[in-house]
Every structure is written in structure tokens, then in C-alpha cells.
Amino acid sequence: MAGRRRLDQVDAMRPLKQVGVVSTHTIITFAPVGAAVLSNATLLLLHVSREVFFFISACMLTYAYAGLQRAGWGTFYWRRFVSVGVPYLCWNLIYFLWFPYVLHNASYTATPSMALAHFGHLLEVGYNQLYFLIVIMEFYLLFPLVLWLLRRTKGHHGLVLAAAVAAQFAMSIGMHWKLLPDVVVAYGQENAACYVLYLLGGAIVAFHLSDVHDWVVRNAPLVVFLTVASAVFAEGVYFLSREGFTHILGYGSDPFQPSVIPFNVCVIALGYLAGMYLVRPWRSRRTKAAVRIGSDNAYGIYLAQMIFITSLGALGWKTFVGRAPFWVWLPLTVAIAYLGGIVLTALLARTPLAVPLTGRKQVPWSTLLPRRVREPEAEPVPAGVADGASDTASAGTPAMAGAASPVTQSESATLAGTTTDQNGT
């Protein structure tokens, strides 16, 4: 099967998604107790970053490997191990060493047995945000079954999606009200079954990407309206439950709350529209450069974000947070962690540690600073062609046909949101 084209609009979703991830961990780390109502209401919606992450990863993996045959599975799993398994092991080790030996605020290395037990626990559940990778690796193991299912149910993917929706609501209800066995609830966030709609839904969308693209672009106002309406609904449930009116639809800022599922789905569609907006041909060089930098370093931002967030905490950042308003300290903290992740990733990607610490292949130091490229002169427009013709064509072009950039070889792309390599090669 021929290699797939790179999807620029999905690339552009990656840095947007990471803003949500970094914001979530910033609020969890620094939100003052007195601002719990506001911070929890914000977290309720920000938790969508995990669902977007899983959806894009599953969609792009399926998009790249939909035609994979049995002979290619060995290469497939080796590449997944290099791009996800190795960074998972390396960053768990980094965070294990970070707190006692850099920040000097951990006691789990008091004895070798304590240190070994703690590191084993990190590998089991992942440090903080790294559980995302556990879920993705579980999906990798199930991927042959997913492909078999979608191939056998060709023409009936709507029914499969409906079953995934029902299963997602059932899992969310079971997790939220703790109706499932204790062990399932305890390891809920590391359990791929708790994200079945986003993983299986992403795979289904990959089989119908052009049709989904056309529908989302054609119904952009509806997508925006439904996103706002579903956000209002989720927040309404939150505040109604907080005031004691009802808990029937959920309570608190639990990410497994059933009331946020419609919002999660709408945000995925809205994020796709935002990606389309950012990669329009007439965007400025600065906008294009910012999107490309954010996309190239998105995986590294995700992996390294807690280095910067915990460093700010060790430097007394909570004192500033306690005095500054929410709308000041939150974007400032997110910007520090986000930009710090970009710089660190860009540097690591130019060292022999590029693959294990960024999931990217090593690139030359000469590419660190972007070079100014002269824009090609516009070709004359033939007489009789309307000024808006190119805009209309761009908006209606199917996703797979409209992506013009060439396929690259970065092994982290499936996880981070772009397809990169040929099936089974």
C-alpha cells in the first residue's frame, strides 16, 4: 500500500492540544484552595485534551496502517516501541531522578528497596501525564483486532460507532459512580477501555476521512454552536451538582463524568476546524513557522512539561500564584512550561538522544534557527476566475487529497498526530 500524505491540518491540531494538556497540569499543581470552584470548573473542560490525544493517535495510526498485512506486524511493533515505549521508559527514569537529585524534595530514595519499589510503580502507572502512553500502547496491542473488526464490518461502521458510544457512556457511568470492580476504578485512567469511543472512533474516522472532512467543513457553524452548547451543559451540570440540586448527571470535575462526552466529541471536530484555519495558504510566514515549530515539538512538550512546572513550584511560584489573579498566573505559567518544552525538545532533537527523549530522528544543528525563505511570486490569475475560487476549493478539498506536504519519516508522528511512514515497511 502506498504511503499516505501528511495532513497539515492535523499537524496544526497538535500544538493546540498540548496547550490543553499543559494547562491541566498547571491548574492541578498550582491552583489555590480558595479558587477550587473556578479551577475545577476549568479542569472539567480541559480534561478533553486526553480524549483529543487518544482520538488523533488512533485516527492517524489507522490512516497510516489501514492496509497493513500480517508480514508487516513485526516492523510495526518495533517502530511503535521505539517511538513510544523507549521515551516512556526514559522519561519515567528522568522524573524518578528529577525530584530527589535536582529538586531535593523526595524521600523515596532513602533505601534501595524504597527506590526500586517507587520506580516499579512509575513503570506500572506512568509518572503523571505519562499514563497517556500506557493507553496508546494498549491500543497498539489491540490494533490488529481493531483492523480486523473494521475490515469485517465495512459498510456498517455506523453501527460500530453507535456501539462505541454506548460503551463509552457505560464505562464513564461505571467509573464515575464506582460501579465497576475496585481494581478497574483504581487503574481507570490507564485503561484503554475507558476511552473506547475516542480510540475506536478515531480508527473509524480514518476509514472515512474525506467524508468526515467534508462534513465538518460544510457544517462549521453547527460544530461551533454544538461545542458552546455542550460546554454550557457540562458546566451547568457541574454547578447544579455543586449547589446540591441534583447529582443524577454527575458531580465534580471528574474526567469520566458522562456529561462531558458530548463536549469532548465536539471539541475534536472544532480542533480540526482550527487546524484547517491555521494552514490556509495565505497565512503569514510567522504563523506558518509558529505552527510548524509547535507541531514538530509537540511530543517533546508533552513529555517534558512537568520538568518546568515542578521547577517553578520549587522556586516558590505558588507565592506568585497566591497573589495574582487566575487570568494572569495561568497563561503565564502555561507559556513558561510550553515554551520551555519547545526549547528543550528542539535542543534534544539535535543530539544522539533525539529518539529516546523526543521520539524524533536526529536533525542537524544547522536547522535550529529557521531561515528566511523567499516567497514564490504568485502566478497571474486567468481572466474570469473569481477572487474567492481558491478559498472555496481549499475549504472543500477532501483531507487526504488536500494535504500537500510530503510524507516524512519521523517515528513519533502517529502518536503526535501525523502519519509518516509506509505500511509495513
Coordinates of C-alpha atoms in Angstrom, one line a residue:
M1 CA 0.0 0.0 0.0
A2 CA 1.4 3.4 -1.0
G3 CA 2.5 5.9 1.7
R4 CA -0.1 8.4 2.9
R5 CA 0.3 12.1 2.5
R6 CA 1.0 14.3 5.5
L7 CA -2.1 16.0 6.9
D8 CA -1.2 19.6 7.7
Q9 CA -4.4 20.4 9.4
V10 CA -3.9 17.5 11.9
D11 CA -0.3 18.7 12.4
A12 CA -1.8 22.1 13.4
M13 CA -4.0 20.4 16.0
R14 CA -1.0 19.1 17.9
P15 CA 0.2 22.3 19.5
L16 CA -3.3 23.4 20.3
K17 CA -3.9 20.0 22.0
Q18 CA -0.7 20.4 24.1
V19 CA -1.9 23.8 25.4
G20 CA -4.8 22.0 27.0
V21 CA -2.5 19.3 28.4
V22 CA -0.1 21.8 29.9
S23 CA -3.0 23.9 31.3
T24 CA -4.5 20.9 33.0
H25 CA -1.3 20.0 34.9
T26 CA -0.6 23.7 35.7
I27 CA -4.0 24.1 37.4
I28 CA -3.7 20.8 39.2
T29 CA -0.2 21.8 40.5
F30 CA -0.8 25.5 41.4
A31 CA -4.5 26.3 41.8
P32 CA -5.1 27.8 45.3
V33 CA -7.5 26.1 47.6
G34 CA -9.6 29.2 47.6
A35 CA -10.1 29.1 43.9
A36 CA -11.2 25.5 43.8
V37 CA -14.6 26.3 42.3
L38 CA -13.1 28.1 39.4
S39 CA -10.2 25.7 38.9
N40 CA -12.4 22.6 39.0
A41 CA -14.9 24.2 36.5
T42 CA -12.0 24.9 34.2
L43 CA -10.5 21.4 34.7
L44 CA -13.8 19.9 33.8
L45 CA -13.4 21.1 30.2
L46 CA -9.6 21.0 30.0
H47 CA -9.6 17.2 30.6
V48 CA -10.7 16.9 27.0
S49 CA -7.1 17.2 26.0
R50 CA -6.6 13.5 26.8
E51 CA -9.5 12.4 24.6
V52 CA -8.2 14.6 21.8
F53 CA -4.8 13.0 22.2
F54 CA -6.2 9.4 22.0
F55 CA -8.5 10.2 19.1
I56 CA -5.8 11.8 17.0
S57 CA -3.3 9.0 17.8
A58 CA -5.8 6.2 16.9
C59 CA -7.0 8.1 13.8
M60 CA -3.5 8.7 12.4
L61 CA -2.3 5.2 13.2
T62 CA -5.2 3.7 11.3
Y63 CA -4.8 6.2 8.5
A64 CA -1.1 5.2 8.1
Y65 CA -1.6 1.4 8.6
A66 CA -5.1 0.6 7.3
G67 CA -3.7 -1.7 4.7
L68 CA -1.1 -3.4 6.9
Q69 CA -0.9 -7.2 6.4
R70 CA 0.5 -9.9 8.6
A71 CA 4.0 -9.7 7.2
G72 CA 4.4 -6.1 8.4
W73 CA 3.4 -6.6 12.1
G74 CA 7.0 -7.2 13.3
T75 CA 8.2 -3.9 11.8
F76 CA 5.1 -2.1 13.0
Y77 CA 5.6 -3.1 16.7
W78 CA 9.3 -2.3 16.6
R79 CA 8.6 1.2 15.4
R80 CA 5.9 1.7 18.0
F81 CA 8.3 0.5 20.7
V82 CA 11.0 3.0 19.5
S83 CA 8.6 5.9 19.2
V84 CA 6.6 5.3 22.4
G85 CA 8.0 2.6 24.5
V86 CA 11.5 3.9 24.7
P87 CA 10.5 7.5 25.5
Y88 CA 8.1 6.1 28.2
L89 CA 11.0 4.2 29.9
C90 CA 13.4 7.1 29.6
W91 CA 11.1 9.8 30.9
N92 CA 9.9 7.7 33.8
L93 CA 13.6 7.4 34.7
I94 CA 14.1 11.1 34.3
Y95 CA 11.2 12.0 36.6
F96 CA 12.3 9.3 39.1
L97 CA 15.7 11.0 39.4
W98 CA 14.5 14.6 39.0
F99 CA 12.8 15.1 42.4
P100 CA 15.5 13.7 44.8
Y101 CA 18.6 14.7 42.9
V102 CA 17.6 18.0 41.2
L103 CA 14.7 19.4 43.3
H104 CA 15.8 17.7 46.5
N105 CA 12.3 17.2 47.7
A106 CA 11.7 13.5 47.6
S107 CA 12.4 10.8 50.2
Y108 CA 11.7 7.6 48.2
T109 CA 15.4 7.0 47.6
A110 CA 16.1 6.7 51.3
T111 CA 16.7 2.9 50.9
P112 CA 17.4 0.9 47.7
S113 CA 14.2 -1.1 48.3
M114 CA 12.1 2.0 48.5
A115 CA 13.7 3.4 45.4
L116 CA 13.1 0.2 43.5
A117 CA 9.5 0.0 44.6
H118 CA 8.8 3.6 43.6
F119 CA 10.4 3.2 40.2
G120 CA 8.4 0.0 39.6
H121 CA 5.2 1.9 40.5
L122 CA 6.2 4.6 38.0
L123 CA 6.6 2.0 35.2
E124 CA 3.3 0.4 36.2
V125 CA 1.1 3.6 36.0
G126 CA 3.4 6.2 34.4
Y127 CA 4.6 9.4 36.1
N128 CA 1.8 12.0 36.0
Q129 CA 0.9 12.6 32.3
L130 CA 2.8 9.5 31.0
Y131 CA -0.2 7.3 31.5
F132 CA -1.3 8.6 28.1
L133 CA 1.4 6.4 26.6
I134 CA 0.2 3.4 28.5
V135 CA -3.2 3.8 26.9
I136 CA -1.7 4.2 23.5
M137 CA 0.5 1.1 23.9
E138 CA -2.6 -0.9 24.9
F139 CA -4.3 0.3 21.7
Y140 CA -1.2 -0.8 19.7
L141 CA -1.7 -4.3 21.2
L142 CA -5.3 -4.3 20.2
F143 CA -4.7 -2.7 16.8
P144 CA -4.8 -6.0 14.8
L145 CA -8.2 -6.7 16.3
V146 CA -9.4 -3.2 15.5
L147 CA -8.3 -3.5 11.9
W148 CA -9.9 -7.0 11.6
L149 CA -13.2 -5.6 13.0
L150 CA -13.3 -2.6 10.8
R151 CA -12.5 -4.6 7.7
R152 CA -15.2 -7.2 8.5
T153 CA -17.8 -4.6 9.2
K154 CA -17.2 -2.5 6.1
G155 CA -20.4 -0.7 5.2
H156 CA -21.7 -0.9 8.8
H157 CA -19.2 1.3 10.6
G158 CA -22.1 3.5 11.8
L159 CA -23.3 0.5 13.9
V160 CA -19.8 0.0 15.3
L161 CA -19.6 3.7 16.2
A162 CA -23.0 3.5 17.9
A163 CA -21.8 0.6 20.0
A164 CA -18.7 2.5 20.9
V165 CA -20.8 5.5 22.1
A166 CA -22.9 3.2 24.2
A167 CA -19.8 1.5 25.6
Q168 CA -18.2 4.9 26.4
F169 CA -21.3 6.0 28.4
A170 CA -21.4 2.7 30.2
M171 CA -17.7 2.9 31.1
S172 CA -18.0 6.5 32.2
I173 CA -21.0 5.8 34.4
G174 CA -19.3 2.8 35.9
M175 CA -16.1 4.8 36.6
H176 CA -17.8 7.9 37.8
W177 CA -20.2 6.2 40.3
K178 CA -17.6 3.5 41.1
L179 CA -19.9 0.7 39.9
L180 CA -17.0 -1.3 38.4
P181 CA -14.6 -3.5 40.3
D182 CA -12.2 -1.6 42.6
V183 CA -9.2 -2.6 40.5
V184 CA -10.8 -1.2 37.3
V185 CA -11.6 2.1 39.1
A186 CA -8.2 2.3 40.6
Y187 CA -6.5 1.9 37.2
G188 CA -9.2 3.7 35.2
Q189 CA -7.0 6.4 33.6
E190 CA -4.5 3.8 32.4
N191 CA -7.3 1.6 30.9
A192 CA -7.9 1.9 27.2
A193 CA -11.5 0.6 27.7
C194 CA -12.3 3.9 29.4
Y195 CA -11.6 5.8 26.1
V196 CA -13.2 3.3 23.7
L197 CA -15.2 5.9 21.8
Y198 CA -12.2 8.1 21.1
L199 CA -9.9 5.2 20.2
L200 CA -12.3 3.2 18.1
G201 CA -14.0 6.4 16.8
G202 CA -10.6 7.7 15.6
A203 CA -10.0 4.5 13.8
I204 CA -13.4 4.6 12.1
V205 CA -12.9 8.2 11.1
A206 CA -9.6 7.2 9.4
F207 CA -11.5 4.9 7.1
H208 CA -13.8 7.8 6.1
L209 CA -11.5 10.7 6.5
S210 CA -12.5 12.5 3.3
D211 CA -16.3 12.3 4.1
V212 CA -15.7 13.4 7.7
H213 CA -13.6 16.3 6.5
D214 CA -16.2 17.5 4.1
W215 CA -19.0 17.2 6.7
V216 CA -17.0 19.1 9.3
V217 CA -16.1 21.9 6.9
R218 CA -19.6 22.1 5.5
N219 CA -21.1 22.3 8.9
A220 CA -18.6 24.5 10.7
P221 CA -21.2 26.9 12.2
L222 CA -23.0 23.9 13.6
V223 CA -19.8 22.5 15.1
V224 CA -19.1 25.8 16.8
F225 CA -22.6 26.0 18.2
L226 CA -22.7 22.5 19.5
T227 CA -19.3 22.9 21.1
V228 CA -20.5 26.0 23.0
A229 CA -23.8 24.4 23.9
S230 CA -22.2 21.2 25.2
A231 CA -19.7 23.2 27.2
V232 CA -22.6 25.2 28.8
F233 CA -24.4 21.9 29.5
A234 CA -21.3 20.3 31.2
E235 CA -20.7 23.4 33.3
G236 CA -24.4 23.6 34.2
V237 CA -24.3 20.0 35.5
Y238 CA -21.2 20.9 37.5
F239 CA -22.7 24.0 39.2
L240 CA -26.1 22.3 39.7
S241 CA -24.5 19.4 41.5
R242 CA -22.2 21.7 43.5
E243 CA -25.3 23.6 44.8
G244 CA -26.9 20.3 45.7
F245 CA -29.8 20.4 43.2
T246 CA -29.0 17.0 41.6
H247 CA -26.3 14.5 41.1
I248 CA -28.1 12.4 38.6
L249 CA -26.0 13.6 35.7
G250 CA -22.7 13.7 37.6
Y251 CA -20.8 15.8 40.0
G252 CA -17.4 17.4 40.5
S253 CA -14.7 17.7 37.8
D254 CA -14.2 14.0 37.2
P255 CA -12.9 13.4 33.7
F256 CA -15.0 10.3 33.4
Q257 CA -18.2 12.3 34.0
P258 CA -20.8 11.3 31.4
S259 CA -21.9 14.9 31.0
V260 CA -18.7 15.9 29.2
I261 CA -18.8 13.2 26.5
P262 CA -20.7 15.4 24.0
F263 CA -18.3 18.3 24.7
N264 CA -15.3 16.0 24.1
V265 CA -16.6 14.9 20.7
C266 CA -17.5 18.5 19.6
V267 CA -14.0 19.8 20.6
I268 CA -12.4 17.2 18.4
A269 CA -14.3 18.5 15.4
L270 CA -13.7 22.1 16.5
G271 CA -10.0 21.4 16.8
Y272 CA -10.0 20.0 13.3
L273 CA -11.6 23.2 12.0
A274 CA -8.9 25.2 13.9
G275 CA -6.2 23.2 12.2
M276 CA -7.8 23.9 8.8
Y277 CA -7.8 27.6 9.7
L278 CA -4.2 27.7 10.7
V279 CA -2.9 26.0 7.5
R280 CA -4.7 28.2 5.0
P281 CA -2.3 29.0 2.1
W282 CA -2.5 32.8 2.7
R283 CA -1.3 32.6 6.4
S284 CA 1.8 34.7 7.1
R285 CA 5.3 33.2 7.3
R286 CA 5.3 33.8 11.1
T287 CA 2.0 31.9 11.6
K288 CA 3.3 29.0 9.4
A289 CA 6.6 29.0 11.3
A290 CA 4.8 29.0 14.7
V291 CA 2.5 26.1 13.7
R292 CA 5.4 24.1 12.4
I293 CA 7.6 24.7 15.5
G294 CA 4.7 23.8 17.7
S295 CA 3.9 20.7 15.7
D296 CA 7.5 19.4 15.5
N297 CA 8.0 19.8 19.2
A298 CA 4.5 18.8 20.4
Y299 CA 5.5 15.3 21.6
G300 CA 8.5 16.7 23.5
I301 CA 6.3 19.4 25.1
Y302 CA 4.0 16.7 26.3
L303 CA 6.9 14.6 27.7
A304 CA 8.9 17.4 29.3
Q305 CA 6.2 19.8 30.6
M306 CA 6.4 18.6 34.2
I307 CA 10.1 19.5 34.3
F308 CA 9.2 23.1 34.1
I309 CA 6.0 23.0 36.1
T310 CA 7.7 21.3 39.1
S311 CA 10.8 23.6 38.7
L312 CA 8.5 26.6 39.1
G313 CA 7.0 25.1 42.2
A314 CA 10.4 24.5 43.7
L315 CA 11.3 28.2 43.0
G316 CA 8.3 29.4 45.0
W317 CA 5.9 30.0 42.2
K318 CA 2.9 29.3 44.5
T319 CA 3.6 32.6 46.3
F320 CA 3.1 34.4 43.0
V321 CA 0.0 32.3 42.2
G322 CA -1.5 33.2 45.6
R323 CA -1.2 36.9 44.9
A324 CA -2.0 37.1 41.1
P325 CA -5.5 36.7 39.6
F326 CA -6.4 33.4 37.8
W327 CA -6.3 35.0 34.4
V328 CA -2.7 36.2 35.0
W329 CA -0.9 33.3 36.6
L330 CA -2.5 30.5 34.5
P331 CA -1.5 31.7 31.0
L332 CA 1.9 32.9 32.2
T333 CA 2.7 29.5 33.8
V334 CA 1.4 27.6 30.7
A335 CA 3.6 29.8 28.5
I336 CA 6.7 29.2 30.5
A337 CA 6.2 25.4 30.5
Y338 CA 5.1 25.3 26.9
L339 CA 8.0 27.4 25.5
G340 CA 10.4 25.6 27.8
G341 CA 9.3 22.4 26.3
I342 CA 9.8 23.7 22.8
V343 CA 13.4 24.9 23.6
L344 CA 14.3 21.7 25.4
T345 CA 12.9 19.5 22.6
A346 CA 14.5 21.5 19.9
L347 CA 17.9 21.1 21.5
L348 CA 17.5 17.4 22.3
A349 CA 16.3 16.6 18.8
R350 CA 19.8 17.7 17.6
T351 CA 21.6 15.2 19.8
P352 CA 22.0 11.4 19.8
L353 CA 19.3 11.4 22.5
A354 CA 16.7 12.6 19.9
V355 CA 14.8 9.3 19.5
P356 CA 14.7 8.2 23.1
L357 CA 13.8 11.6 24.6
T358 CA 11.7 13.3 21.8
G359 CA 10.6 10.4 19.6
R360 CA 12.1 12.2 16.7
K361 CA 15.0 11.3 14.5
Q362 CA 18.1 13.4 15.0
V363 CA 18.3 16.6 12.8
P364 CA 21.3 18.8 12.1
W365 CA 22.2 21.8 14.3
S366 CA 22.0 24.0 11.2
T367 CA 18.2 23.6 11.3
L368 CA 17.8 25.0 14.8
L369 CA 17.1 28.6 13.6
P370 CA 14.6 29.0 10.8
R371 CA 16.0 30.5 7.7
R372 CA 14.1 33.2 5.8
V373 CA 12.8 31.8 2.6
R374 CA 11.8 34.0 -0.2
E375 CA 8.1 33.6 -1.0
P376 CA 7.5 32.4 -4.6
E377 CA 5.9 35.0 -6.9
A378 CA 2.2 34.5 -7.4
E379 CA 1.1 33.3 -10.8
P380 CA -1.2 35.6 -12.7
V381 CA -4.9 34.7 -12.3
P382 CA -6.6 33.9 -15.6
A383 CA -9.3 36.3 -16.6
G384 CA -12.8 35.3 -15.5
V385 CA -11.6 33.5 -12.3
A386 CA -13.4 34.8 -9.2
D387 CA -11.2 36.0 -6.4
G388 CA -12.7 33.6 -3.9
A389 CA -12.4 30.5 -6.1
S390 CA -9.2 29.2 -4.4
D391 CA -10.7 29.7 -1.0
T392 CA -13.8 27.6 -1.8
A393 CA -11.6 24.9 -3.3
S394 CA -9.4 24.8 -0.3
A395 CA -12.3 24.6 2.1
G396 CA -14.0 21.7 0.3
T397 CA -10.9 19.7 -0.6
P398 CA -11.0 16.2 1.0
A399 CA -8.5 15.8 3.7
M400 CA -6.4 13.2 2.1
A401 CA -6.3 14.9 -1.3
G402 CA -5.8 18.4 0.1
A403 CA -2.6 17.8 2.1
A404 CA 0.3 19.0 0.0
S405 CA 3.3 18.5 2.2
P406 CA 5.4 15.3 1.6
V407 CA 5.4 12.3 3.8
T408 CA 8.2 12.5 6.4
Q409 CA 10.0 9.7 8.4
S410 CA 9.5 10.9 12.0
E411 CA 8.6 7.9 14.1
S412 CA 6.7 9.9 16.7
A413 CA 4.2 11.2 14.2
T414 CA 1.5 8.6 14.6
L415 CA 1.3 9.4 18.4
A416 CA 1.6 13.1 17.9
G417 CA -0.9 13.4 15.1
T418 CA 0.6 12.9 11.7
T419 CA 1.1 9.9 9.5
T420 CA 4.7 9.4 8.5
D421 CA 5.7 6.0 7.1
Q422 CA 4.5 3.4 4.6
N423 CA 2.5 0.5 5.8
G424 CA 4.5 -2.5 6.8
T425 CA 7.9 -1.1 5.6

